[in-house]
JSON list of C-alpha atoms in Angstrom, two decimals:
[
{"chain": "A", "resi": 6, "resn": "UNK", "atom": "CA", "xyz": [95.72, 97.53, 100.36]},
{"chain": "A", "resi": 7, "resn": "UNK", "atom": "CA", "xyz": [94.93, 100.61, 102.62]},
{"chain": "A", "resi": 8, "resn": "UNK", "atom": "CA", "xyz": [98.59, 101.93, 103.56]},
{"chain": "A", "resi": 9, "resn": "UNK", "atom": "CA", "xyz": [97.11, 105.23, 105.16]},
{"chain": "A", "resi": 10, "resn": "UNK", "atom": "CA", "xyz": [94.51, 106.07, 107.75]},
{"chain": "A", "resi": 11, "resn": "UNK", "atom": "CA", "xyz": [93.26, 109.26, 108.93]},
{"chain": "A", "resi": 12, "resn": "UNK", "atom": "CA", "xyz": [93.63, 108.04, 113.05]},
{"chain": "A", "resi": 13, "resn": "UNK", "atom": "CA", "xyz": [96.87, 106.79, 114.64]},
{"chain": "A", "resi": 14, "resn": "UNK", "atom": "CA", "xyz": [99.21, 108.66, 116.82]},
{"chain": "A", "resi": 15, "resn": "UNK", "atom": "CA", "xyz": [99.15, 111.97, 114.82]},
{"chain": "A", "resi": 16, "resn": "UNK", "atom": "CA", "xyz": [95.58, 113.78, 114.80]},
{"chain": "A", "resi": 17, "resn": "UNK", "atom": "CA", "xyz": [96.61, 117.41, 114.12]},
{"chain": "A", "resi": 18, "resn": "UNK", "atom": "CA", "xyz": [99.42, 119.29, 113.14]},
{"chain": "A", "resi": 19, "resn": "UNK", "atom": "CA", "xyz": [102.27, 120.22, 116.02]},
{"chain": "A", "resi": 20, "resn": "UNK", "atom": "CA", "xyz": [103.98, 123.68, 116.08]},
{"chain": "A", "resi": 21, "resn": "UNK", "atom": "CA", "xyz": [107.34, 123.05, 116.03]},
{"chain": "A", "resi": 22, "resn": "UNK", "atom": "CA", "xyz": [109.02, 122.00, 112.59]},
{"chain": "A", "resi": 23, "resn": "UNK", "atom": "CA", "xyz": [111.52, 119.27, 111.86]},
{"chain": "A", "resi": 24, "resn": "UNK", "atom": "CA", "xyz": [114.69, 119.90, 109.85]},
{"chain": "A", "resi": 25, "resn": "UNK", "atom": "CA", "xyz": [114.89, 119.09, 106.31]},
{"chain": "A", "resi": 26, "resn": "UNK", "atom": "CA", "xyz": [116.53, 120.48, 103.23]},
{"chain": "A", "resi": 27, "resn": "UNK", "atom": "CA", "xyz": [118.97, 123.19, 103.78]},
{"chain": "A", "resi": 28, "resn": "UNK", "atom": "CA", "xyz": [117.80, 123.15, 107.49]},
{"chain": "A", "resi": 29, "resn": "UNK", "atom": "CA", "xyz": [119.40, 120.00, 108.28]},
{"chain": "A", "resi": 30, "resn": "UNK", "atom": "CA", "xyz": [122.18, 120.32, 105.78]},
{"chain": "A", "resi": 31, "resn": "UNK", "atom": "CA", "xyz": [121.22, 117.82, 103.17]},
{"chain": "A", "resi": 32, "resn": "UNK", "atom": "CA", "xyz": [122.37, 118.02, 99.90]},
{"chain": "A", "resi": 33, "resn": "UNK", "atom": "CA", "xyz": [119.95, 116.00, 97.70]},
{"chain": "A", "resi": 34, "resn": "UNK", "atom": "CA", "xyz": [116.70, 115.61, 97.93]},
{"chain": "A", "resi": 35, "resn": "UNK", "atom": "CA", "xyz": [113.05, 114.94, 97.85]},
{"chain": "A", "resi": 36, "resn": "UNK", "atom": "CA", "xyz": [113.78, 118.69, 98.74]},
{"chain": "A", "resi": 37, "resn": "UNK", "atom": "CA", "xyz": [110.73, 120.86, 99.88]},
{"chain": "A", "resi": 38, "resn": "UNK", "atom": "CA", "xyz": [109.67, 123.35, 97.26]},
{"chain": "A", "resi": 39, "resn": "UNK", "atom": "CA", "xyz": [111.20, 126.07, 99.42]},
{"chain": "A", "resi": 40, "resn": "UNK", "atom": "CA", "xyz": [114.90, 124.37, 99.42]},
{"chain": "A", "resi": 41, "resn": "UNK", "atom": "CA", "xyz": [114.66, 122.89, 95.98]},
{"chain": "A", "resi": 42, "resn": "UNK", "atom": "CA", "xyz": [117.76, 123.76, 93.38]},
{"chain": "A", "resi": 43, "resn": "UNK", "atom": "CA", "xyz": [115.95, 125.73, 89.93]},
{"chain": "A", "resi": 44, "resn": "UNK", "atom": "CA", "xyz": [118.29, 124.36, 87.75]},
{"chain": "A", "resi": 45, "resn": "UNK", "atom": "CA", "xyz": [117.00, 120.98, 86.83]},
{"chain": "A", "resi": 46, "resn": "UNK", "atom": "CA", "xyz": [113.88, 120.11, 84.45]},
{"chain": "A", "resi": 47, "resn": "UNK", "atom": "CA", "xyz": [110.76, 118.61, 86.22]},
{"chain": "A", "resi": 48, "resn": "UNK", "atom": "CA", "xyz": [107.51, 117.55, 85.45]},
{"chain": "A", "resi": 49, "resn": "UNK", "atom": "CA", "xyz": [105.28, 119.80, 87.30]},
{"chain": "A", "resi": 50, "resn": "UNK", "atom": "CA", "xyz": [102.27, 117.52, 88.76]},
{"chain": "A", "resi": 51, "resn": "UNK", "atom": "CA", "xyz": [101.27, 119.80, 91.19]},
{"chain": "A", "resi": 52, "resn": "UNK", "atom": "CA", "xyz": [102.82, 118.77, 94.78]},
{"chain": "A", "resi": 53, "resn": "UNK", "atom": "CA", "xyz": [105.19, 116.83, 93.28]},
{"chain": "A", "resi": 54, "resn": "UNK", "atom": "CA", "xyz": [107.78, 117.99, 90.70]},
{"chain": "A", "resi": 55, "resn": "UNK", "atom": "CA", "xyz": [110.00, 114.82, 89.10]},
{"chain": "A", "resi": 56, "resn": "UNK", "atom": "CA", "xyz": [112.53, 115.29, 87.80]},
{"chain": "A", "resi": 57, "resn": "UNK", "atom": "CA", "xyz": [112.94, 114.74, 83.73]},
{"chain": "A", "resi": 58, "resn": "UNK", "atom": "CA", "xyz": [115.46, 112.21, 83.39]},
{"chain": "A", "resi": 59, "resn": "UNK", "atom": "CA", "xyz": [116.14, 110.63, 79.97]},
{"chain": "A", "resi": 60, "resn": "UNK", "atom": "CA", "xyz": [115.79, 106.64, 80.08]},
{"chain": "A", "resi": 61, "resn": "UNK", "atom": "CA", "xyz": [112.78, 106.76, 82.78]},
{"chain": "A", "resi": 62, "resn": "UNK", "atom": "CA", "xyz": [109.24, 106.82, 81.56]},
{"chain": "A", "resi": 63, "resn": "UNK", "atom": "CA", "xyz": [106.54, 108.92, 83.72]},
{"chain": "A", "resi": 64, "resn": "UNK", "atom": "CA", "xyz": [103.12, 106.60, 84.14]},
{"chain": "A", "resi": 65, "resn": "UNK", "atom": "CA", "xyz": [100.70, 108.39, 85.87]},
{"chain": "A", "resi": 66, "resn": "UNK", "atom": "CA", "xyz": [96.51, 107.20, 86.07]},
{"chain": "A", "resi": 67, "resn": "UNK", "atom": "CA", "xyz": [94.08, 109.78, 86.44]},
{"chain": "A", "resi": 68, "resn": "UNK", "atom": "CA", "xyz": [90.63, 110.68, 86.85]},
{"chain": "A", "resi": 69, "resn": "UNK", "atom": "CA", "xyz": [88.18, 111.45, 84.74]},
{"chain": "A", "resi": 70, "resn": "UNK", "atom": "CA", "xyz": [88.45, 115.27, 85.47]},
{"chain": "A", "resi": 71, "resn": "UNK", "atom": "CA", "xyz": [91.77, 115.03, 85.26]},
{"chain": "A", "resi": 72, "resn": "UNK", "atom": "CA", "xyz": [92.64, 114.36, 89.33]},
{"chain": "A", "resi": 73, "resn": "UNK", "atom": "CA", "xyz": [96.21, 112.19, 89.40]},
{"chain": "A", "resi": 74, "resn": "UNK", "atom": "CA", "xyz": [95.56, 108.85, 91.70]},
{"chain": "A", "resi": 75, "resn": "UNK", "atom": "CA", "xyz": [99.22, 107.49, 91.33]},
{"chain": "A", "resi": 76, "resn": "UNK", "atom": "CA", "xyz": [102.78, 107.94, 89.88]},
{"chain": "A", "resi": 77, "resn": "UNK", "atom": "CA", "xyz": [104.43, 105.08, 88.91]},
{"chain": "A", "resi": 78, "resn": "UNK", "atom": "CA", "xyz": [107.95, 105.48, 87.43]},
{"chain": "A", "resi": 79, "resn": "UNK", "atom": "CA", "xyz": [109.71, 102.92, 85.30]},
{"chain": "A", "resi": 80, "resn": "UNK", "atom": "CA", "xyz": [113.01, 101.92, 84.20]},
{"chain": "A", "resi": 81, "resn": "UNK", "atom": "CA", "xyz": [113.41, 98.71, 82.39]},
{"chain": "A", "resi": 82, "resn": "UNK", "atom": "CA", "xyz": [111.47, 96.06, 84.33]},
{"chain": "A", "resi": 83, "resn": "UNK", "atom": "CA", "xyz": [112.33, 98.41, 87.53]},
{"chain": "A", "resi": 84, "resn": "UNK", "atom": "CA", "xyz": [109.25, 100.74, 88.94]},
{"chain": "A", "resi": 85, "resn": "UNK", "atom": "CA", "xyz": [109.07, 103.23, 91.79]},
{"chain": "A", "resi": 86, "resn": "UNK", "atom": "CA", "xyz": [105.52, 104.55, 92.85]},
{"chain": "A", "resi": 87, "resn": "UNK", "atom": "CA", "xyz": [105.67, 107.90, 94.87]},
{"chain": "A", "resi": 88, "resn": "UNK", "atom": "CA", "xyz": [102.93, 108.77, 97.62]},
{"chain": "A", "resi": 89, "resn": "UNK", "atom": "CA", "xyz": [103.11, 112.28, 98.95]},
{"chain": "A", "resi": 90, "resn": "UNK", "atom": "CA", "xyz": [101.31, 112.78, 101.89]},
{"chain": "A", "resi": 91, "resn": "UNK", "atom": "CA", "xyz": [100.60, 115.52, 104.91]},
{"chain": "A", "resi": 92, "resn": "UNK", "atom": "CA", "xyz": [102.50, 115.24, 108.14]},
{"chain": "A", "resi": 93, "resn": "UNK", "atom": "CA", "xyz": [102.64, 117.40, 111.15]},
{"chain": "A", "resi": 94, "resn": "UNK", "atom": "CA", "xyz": [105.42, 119.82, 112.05]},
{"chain": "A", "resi": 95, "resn": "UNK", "atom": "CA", "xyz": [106.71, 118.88, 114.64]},
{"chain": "A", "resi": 96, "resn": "UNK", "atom": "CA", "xyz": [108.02, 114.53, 114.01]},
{"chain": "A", "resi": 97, "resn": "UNK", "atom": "CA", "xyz": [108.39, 112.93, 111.06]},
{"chain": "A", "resi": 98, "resn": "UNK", "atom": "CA", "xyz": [105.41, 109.79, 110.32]},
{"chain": "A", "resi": 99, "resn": "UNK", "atom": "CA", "xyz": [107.56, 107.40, 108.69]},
{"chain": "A", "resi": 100, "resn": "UNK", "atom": "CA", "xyz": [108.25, 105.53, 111.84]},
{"chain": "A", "resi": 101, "resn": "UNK", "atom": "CA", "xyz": [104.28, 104.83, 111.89]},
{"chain": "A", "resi": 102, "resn": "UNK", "atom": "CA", "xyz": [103.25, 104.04, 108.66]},
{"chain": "A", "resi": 103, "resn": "UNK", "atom": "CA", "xyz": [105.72, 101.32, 108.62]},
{"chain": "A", "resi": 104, "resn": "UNK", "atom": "CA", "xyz": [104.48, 99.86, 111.21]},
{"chain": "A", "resi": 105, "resn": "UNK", "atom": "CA", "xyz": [100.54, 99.78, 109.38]},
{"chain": "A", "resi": 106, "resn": "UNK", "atom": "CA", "xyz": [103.05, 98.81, 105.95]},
{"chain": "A", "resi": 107, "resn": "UNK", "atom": "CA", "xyz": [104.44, 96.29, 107.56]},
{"chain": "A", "resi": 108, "resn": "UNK", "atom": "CA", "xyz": [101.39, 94.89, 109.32]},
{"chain": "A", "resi": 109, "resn": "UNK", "atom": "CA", "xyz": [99.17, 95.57, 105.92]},
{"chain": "A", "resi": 110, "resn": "UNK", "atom": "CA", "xyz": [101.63, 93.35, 103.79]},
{"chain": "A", "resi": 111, "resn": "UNK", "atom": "CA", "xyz": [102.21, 90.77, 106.62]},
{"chain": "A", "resi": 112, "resn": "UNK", "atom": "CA", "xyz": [98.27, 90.45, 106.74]},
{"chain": "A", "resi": 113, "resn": "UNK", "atom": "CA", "xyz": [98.59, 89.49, 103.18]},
{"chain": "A", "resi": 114, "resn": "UNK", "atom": "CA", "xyz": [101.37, 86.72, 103.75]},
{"chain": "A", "resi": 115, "resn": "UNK", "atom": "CA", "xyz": [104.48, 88.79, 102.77]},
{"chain": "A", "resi": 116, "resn": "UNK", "atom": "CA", "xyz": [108.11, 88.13, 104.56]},
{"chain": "A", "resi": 117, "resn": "UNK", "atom": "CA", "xyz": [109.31, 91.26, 105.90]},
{"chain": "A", "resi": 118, "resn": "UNK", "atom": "CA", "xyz": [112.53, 92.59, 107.42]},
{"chain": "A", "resi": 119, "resn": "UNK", "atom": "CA", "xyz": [114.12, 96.07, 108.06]},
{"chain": "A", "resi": 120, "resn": "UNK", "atom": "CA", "xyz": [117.24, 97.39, 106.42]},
{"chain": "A", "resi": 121, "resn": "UNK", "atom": "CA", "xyz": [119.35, 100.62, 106.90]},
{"chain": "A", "resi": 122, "resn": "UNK", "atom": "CA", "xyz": [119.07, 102.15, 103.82]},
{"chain": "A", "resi": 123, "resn": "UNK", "atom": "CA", "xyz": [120.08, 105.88, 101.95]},
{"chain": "A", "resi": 124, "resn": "UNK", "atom": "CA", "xyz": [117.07, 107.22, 103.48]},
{"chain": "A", "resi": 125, "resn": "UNK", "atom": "CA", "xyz": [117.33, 105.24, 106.85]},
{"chain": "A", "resi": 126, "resn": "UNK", "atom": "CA", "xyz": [115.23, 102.40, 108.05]},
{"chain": "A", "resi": 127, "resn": "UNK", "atom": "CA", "xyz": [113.39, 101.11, 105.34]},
{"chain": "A", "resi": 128, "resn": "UNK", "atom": "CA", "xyz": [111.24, 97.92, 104.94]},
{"chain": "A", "resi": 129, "resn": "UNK", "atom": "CA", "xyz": [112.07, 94.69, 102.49]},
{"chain": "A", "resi": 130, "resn": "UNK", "atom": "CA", "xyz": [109.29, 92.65, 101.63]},
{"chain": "A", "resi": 131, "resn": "UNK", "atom": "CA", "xyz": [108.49, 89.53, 99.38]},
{"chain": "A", "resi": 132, "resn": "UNK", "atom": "CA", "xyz": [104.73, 89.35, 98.74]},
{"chain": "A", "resi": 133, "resn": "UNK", "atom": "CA", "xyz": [102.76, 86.34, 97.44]},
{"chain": "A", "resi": 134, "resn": "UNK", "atom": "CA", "xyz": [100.74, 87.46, 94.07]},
{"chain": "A", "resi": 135, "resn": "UNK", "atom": "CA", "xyz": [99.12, 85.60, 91.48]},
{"chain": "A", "resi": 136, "resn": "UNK", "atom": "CA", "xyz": [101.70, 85.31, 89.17]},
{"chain": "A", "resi": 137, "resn": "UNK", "atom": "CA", "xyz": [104.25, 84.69, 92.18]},
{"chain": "A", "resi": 138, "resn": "UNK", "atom": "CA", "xyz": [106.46, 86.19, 94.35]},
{"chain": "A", "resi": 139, "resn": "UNK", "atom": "CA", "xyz": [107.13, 90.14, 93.80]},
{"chain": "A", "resi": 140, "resn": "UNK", "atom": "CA", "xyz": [109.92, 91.75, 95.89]},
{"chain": "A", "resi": 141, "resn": "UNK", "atom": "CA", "xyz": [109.34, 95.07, 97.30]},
{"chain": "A", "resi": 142, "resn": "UNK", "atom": "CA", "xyz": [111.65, 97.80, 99.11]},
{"chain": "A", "resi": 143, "resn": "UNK", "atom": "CA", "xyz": [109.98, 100.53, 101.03]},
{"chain": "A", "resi": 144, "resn": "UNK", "atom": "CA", "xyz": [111.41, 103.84, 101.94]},
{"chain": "A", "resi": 145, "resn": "UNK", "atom": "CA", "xyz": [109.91, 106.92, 103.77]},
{"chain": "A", "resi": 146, "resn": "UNK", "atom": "CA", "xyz": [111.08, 110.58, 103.65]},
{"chain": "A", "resi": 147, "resn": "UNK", "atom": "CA", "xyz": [109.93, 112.70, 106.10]},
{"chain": "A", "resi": 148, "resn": "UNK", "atom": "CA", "xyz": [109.69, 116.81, 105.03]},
{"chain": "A", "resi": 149, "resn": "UNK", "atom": "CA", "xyz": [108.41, 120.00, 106.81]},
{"chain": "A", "resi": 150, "resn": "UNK", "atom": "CA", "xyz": [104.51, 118.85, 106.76]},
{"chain": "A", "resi": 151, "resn": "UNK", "atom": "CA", "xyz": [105.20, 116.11, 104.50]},
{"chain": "A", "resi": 152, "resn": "UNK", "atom": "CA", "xyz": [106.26, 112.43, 104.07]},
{"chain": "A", "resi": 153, "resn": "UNK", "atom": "CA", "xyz": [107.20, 110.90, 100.67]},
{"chain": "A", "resi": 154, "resn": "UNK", "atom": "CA", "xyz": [106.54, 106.47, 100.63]},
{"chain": "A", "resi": 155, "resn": "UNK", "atom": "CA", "xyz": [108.59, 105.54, 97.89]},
{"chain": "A", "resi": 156, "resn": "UNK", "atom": "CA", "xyz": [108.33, 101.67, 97.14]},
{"chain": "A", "resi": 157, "resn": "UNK", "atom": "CA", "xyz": [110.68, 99.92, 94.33]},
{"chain": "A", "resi": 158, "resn": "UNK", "atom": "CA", "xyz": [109.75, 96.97, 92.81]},
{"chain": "A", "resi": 159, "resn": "UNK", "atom": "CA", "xyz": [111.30, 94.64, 90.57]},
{"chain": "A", "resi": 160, "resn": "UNK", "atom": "CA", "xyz": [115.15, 94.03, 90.23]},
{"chain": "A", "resi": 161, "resn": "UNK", "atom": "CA", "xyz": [116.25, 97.43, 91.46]},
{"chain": "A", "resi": 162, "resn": "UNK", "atom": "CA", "xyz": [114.21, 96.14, 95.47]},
{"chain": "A", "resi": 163, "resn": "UNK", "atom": "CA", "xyz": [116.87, 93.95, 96.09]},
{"chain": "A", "resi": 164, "resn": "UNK", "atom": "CA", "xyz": [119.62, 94.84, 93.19]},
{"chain": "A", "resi": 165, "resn": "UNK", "atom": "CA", "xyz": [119.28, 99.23, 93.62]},
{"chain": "A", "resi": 166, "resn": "UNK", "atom": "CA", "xyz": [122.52, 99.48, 91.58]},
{"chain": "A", "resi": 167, "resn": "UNK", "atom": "CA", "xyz": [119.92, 97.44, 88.64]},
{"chain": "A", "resi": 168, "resn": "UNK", "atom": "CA", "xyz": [117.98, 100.92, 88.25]},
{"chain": "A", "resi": 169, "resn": "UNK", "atom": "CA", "xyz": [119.95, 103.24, 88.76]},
{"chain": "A", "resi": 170, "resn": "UNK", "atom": "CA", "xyz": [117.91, 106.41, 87.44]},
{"chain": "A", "resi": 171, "resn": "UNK", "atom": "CA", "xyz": [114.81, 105.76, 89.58]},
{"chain": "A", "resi": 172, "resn": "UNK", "atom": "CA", "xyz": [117.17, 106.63, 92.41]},
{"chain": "A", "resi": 173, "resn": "UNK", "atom": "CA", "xyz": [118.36, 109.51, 90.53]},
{"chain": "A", "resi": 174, "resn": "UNK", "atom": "CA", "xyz": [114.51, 110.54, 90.41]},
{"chain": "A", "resi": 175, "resn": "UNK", "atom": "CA", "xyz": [113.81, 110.11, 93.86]},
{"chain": "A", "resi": 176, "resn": "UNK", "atom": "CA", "xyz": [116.90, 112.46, 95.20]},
{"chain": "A", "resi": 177, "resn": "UNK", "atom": "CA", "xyz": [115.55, 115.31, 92.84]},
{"chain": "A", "resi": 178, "resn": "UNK", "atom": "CA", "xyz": [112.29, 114.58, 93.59]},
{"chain": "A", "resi": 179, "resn": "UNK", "atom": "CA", "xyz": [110.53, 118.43, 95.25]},
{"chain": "A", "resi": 180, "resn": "UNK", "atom": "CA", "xyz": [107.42, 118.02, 97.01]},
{"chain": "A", "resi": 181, "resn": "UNK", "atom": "CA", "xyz": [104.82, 121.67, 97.01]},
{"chain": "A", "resi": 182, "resn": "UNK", "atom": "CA", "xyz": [102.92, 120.88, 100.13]},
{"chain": "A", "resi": 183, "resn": "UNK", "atom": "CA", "xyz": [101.32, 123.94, 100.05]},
{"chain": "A", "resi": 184, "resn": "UNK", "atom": "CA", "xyz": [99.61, 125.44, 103.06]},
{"chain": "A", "resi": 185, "resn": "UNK", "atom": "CA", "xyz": [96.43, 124.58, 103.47]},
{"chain": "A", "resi": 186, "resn": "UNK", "atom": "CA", "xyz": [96.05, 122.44, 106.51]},
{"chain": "A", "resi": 187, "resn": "UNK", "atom": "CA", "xyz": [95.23, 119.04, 105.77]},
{"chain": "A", "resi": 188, "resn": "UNK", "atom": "CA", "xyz": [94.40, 115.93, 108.24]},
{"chain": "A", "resi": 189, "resn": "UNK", "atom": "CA", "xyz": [97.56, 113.92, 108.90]},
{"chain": "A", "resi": 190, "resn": "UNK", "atom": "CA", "xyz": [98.77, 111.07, 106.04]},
{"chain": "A", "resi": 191, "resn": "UNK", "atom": "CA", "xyz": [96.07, 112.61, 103.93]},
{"chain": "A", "resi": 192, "resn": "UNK", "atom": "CA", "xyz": [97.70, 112.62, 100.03]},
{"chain": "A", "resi": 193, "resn": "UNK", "atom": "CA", "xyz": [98.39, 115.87, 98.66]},
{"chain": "A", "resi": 194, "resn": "UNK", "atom": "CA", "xyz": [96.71, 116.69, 95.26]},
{"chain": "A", "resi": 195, "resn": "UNK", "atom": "CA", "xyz": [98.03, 115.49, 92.18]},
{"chain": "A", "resi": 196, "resn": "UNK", "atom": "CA", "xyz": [96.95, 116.90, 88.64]},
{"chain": "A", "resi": 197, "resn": "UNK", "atom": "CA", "xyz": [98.05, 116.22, 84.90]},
{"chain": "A", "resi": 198, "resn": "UNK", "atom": "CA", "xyz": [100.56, 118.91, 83.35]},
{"chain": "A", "resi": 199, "resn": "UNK", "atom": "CA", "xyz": [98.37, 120.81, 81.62]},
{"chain": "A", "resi": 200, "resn": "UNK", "atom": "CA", "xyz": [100.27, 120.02, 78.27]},
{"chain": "A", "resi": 201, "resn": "UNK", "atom": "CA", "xyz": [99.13, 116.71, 78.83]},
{"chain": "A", "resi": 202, "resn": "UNK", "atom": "CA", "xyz": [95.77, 117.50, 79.97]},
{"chain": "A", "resi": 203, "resn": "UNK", "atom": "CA", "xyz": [94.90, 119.52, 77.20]},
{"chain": "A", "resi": 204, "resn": "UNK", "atom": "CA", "xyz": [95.08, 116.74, 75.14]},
{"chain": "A", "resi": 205, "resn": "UNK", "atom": "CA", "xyz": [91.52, 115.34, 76.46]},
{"chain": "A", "resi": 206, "resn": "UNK", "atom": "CA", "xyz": [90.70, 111.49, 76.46]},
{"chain": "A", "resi": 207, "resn": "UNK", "atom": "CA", "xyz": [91.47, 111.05, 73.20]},
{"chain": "A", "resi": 208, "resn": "UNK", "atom": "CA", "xyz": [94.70, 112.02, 73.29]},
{"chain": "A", "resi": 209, "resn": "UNK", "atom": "CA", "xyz": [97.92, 109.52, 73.42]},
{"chain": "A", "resi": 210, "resn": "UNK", "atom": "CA", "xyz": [99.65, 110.92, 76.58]},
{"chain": "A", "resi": 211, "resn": "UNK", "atom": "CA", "xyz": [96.33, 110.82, 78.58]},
{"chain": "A", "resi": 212, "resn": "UNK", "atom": "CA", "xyz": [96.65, 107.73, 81.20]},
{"chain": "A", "resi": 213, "resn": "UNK", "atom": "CA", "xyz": [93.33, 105.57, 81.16]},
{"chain": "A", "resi": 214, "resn": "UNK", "atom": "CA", "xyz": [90.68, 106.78, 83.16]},
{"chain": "A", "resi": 215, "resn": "UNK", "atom": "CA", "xyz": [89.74, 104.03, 86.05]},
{"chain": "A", "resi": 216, "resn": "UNK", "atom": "CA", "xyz": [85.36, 103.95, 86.12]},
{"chain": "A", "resi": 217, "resn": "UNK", "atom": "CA", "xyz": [84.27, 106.88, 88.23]},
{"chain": "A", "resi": 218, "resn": "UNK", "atom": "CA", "xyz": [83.23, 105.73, 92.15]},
{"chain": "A", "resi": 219, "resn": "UNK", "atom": "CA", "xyz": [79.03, 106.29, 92.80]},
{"chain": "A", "resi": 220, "resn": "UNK", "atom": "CA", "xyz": [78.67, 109.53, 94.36]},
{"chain": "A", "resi": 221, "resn": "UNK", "atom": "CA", "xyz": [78.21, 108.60, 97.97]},
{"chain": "A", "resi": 222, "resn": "UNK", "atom": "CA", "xyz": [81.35, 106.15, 97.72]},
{"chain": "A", "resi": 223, "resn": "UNK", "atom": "CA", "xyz": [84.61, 108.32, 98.85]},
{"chain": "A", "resi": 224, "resn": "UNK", "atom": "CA", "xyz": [87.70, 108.11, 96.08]},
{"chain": "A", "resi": 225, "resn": "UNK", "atom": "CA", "xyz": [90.41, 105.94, 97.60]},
{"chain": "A", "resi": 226, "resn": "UNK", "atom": "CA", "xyz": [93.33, 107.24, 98.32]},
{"chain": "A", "resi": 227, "resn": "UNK", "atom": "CA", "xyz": [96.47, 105.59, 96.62]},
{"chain": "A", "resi": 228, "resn": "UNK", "atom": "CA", "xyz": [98.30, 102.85, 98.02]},
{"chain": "A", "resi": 229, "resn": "UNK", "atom": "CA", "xyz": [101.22, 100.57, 96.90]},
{"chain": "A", "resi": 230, "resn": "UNK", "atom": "CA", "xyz": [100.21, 97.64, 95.56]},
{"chain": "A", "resi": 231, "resn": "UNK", "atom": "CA", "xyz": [102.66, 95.06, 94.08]},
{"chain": "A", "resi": 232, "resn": "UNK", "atom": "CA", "xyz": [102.60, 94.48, 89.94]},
{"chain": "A", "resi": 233, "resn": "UNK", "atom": "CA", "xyz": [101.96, 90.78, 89.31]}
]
């Protein structure tokens, strides 16, 4: 399921920046790397930084040279997959990819409503799979030139109290957005920690590679998908 698209509303970055972080007066995060507190113990994948909390296990799948295509966190039968992507300056996107969320899943026979939640609106979904029913909560943080889509699933979508530490993840969550300019909703790169990538494909740590795409097929980008 494609969540984001190149077009839409936003086709180049504005001037103007939003607040976030210390700017706005928050106090927990996802911070941007230039409001983020030193003093806790991440793991560094590049434009985004989670943080090391004991009890939650760190699944990411990469390419074969290495090239991170999703982070999945997981506590018990609770997960939470993170999707950094580039926004413009000036407004945040979240507002507009939940719209294409909401239509993507609703294409695909999912119930959907809105709920206020921590991070403000945020979607609810139950989508039809294979092995049945999967319930899905959707949030979107919008950052100076970046949005983090965070989407729980299992118990901790409609029971958050269930998982407690993914939550804990997400609010120390930093996102390095770097500045290159990038087109709009395009994900930022992810990489391996290089403890882990030294390791090679033999080692245990290594996620499984997925087959490489022919060379005139473009990678996709990641998207949330529910796990039947």
């Amino acid at each position: 399921m494609a969540i984001f698209n190149r077009g839409g509303r936003h086709a180049r970055a504005e001037d103007t920046p939003i607040p976030t972080g210390s700017e706005s007066g928050a106090t927990t995060g996802p911070y941007d790397a230039a409001d983020a507190p030193d003093d806790v113990q991440r793991l560094d994948l590049g434009s985004m930084k989670i943080p090391a909390v004991p009890g939650v296990e760190v699944r990411v799948q990469a390419g074969p040279e290495g090239v991170v295509q999703q982070v999945v966190l997981g506590e018990g039968p609770s997960t939470l997959q993170l999707i950094a992507v580039a926004a413009p300056r000036s407004e945040g996107i979240w507002d507009e990819v939940r719209e294409e969320v909401g239509g993507s899943l609703a294409a695909q026979g999912g119930q959907l409503q809105e709920a206020e939640g921590p991070y403000g609106v945020e979607l609810l979904a139950r989508v039809p799979t294979p092995n049945g029913p999967v319930d899905l909560r959707i949030a979107g943080i919008d950052g100076p030139r970046w949005m983090v889509q965070a989407v729980f699933q299992g118990p901790v979508a409609t029971t958050p109290a269930s998982a407690p530490l993914l939550g804990e993840c997400l609010r120390g969550l930093v996102v390095d957005r770097g500045q290159e300019a990038k087109p709009v909703k395009e994900p930022l790169p992810l990489r391996l920690p290089k403890e882990v990538a030294a390791q090679g494909p033999d080692g245990a740590a290594t996620p499984p590679a997925p087959p490489a795409p022919p060379a005139d097929e473009p990678r996709r980008r990641p998207s949330p998908r529910p796990r039947s």
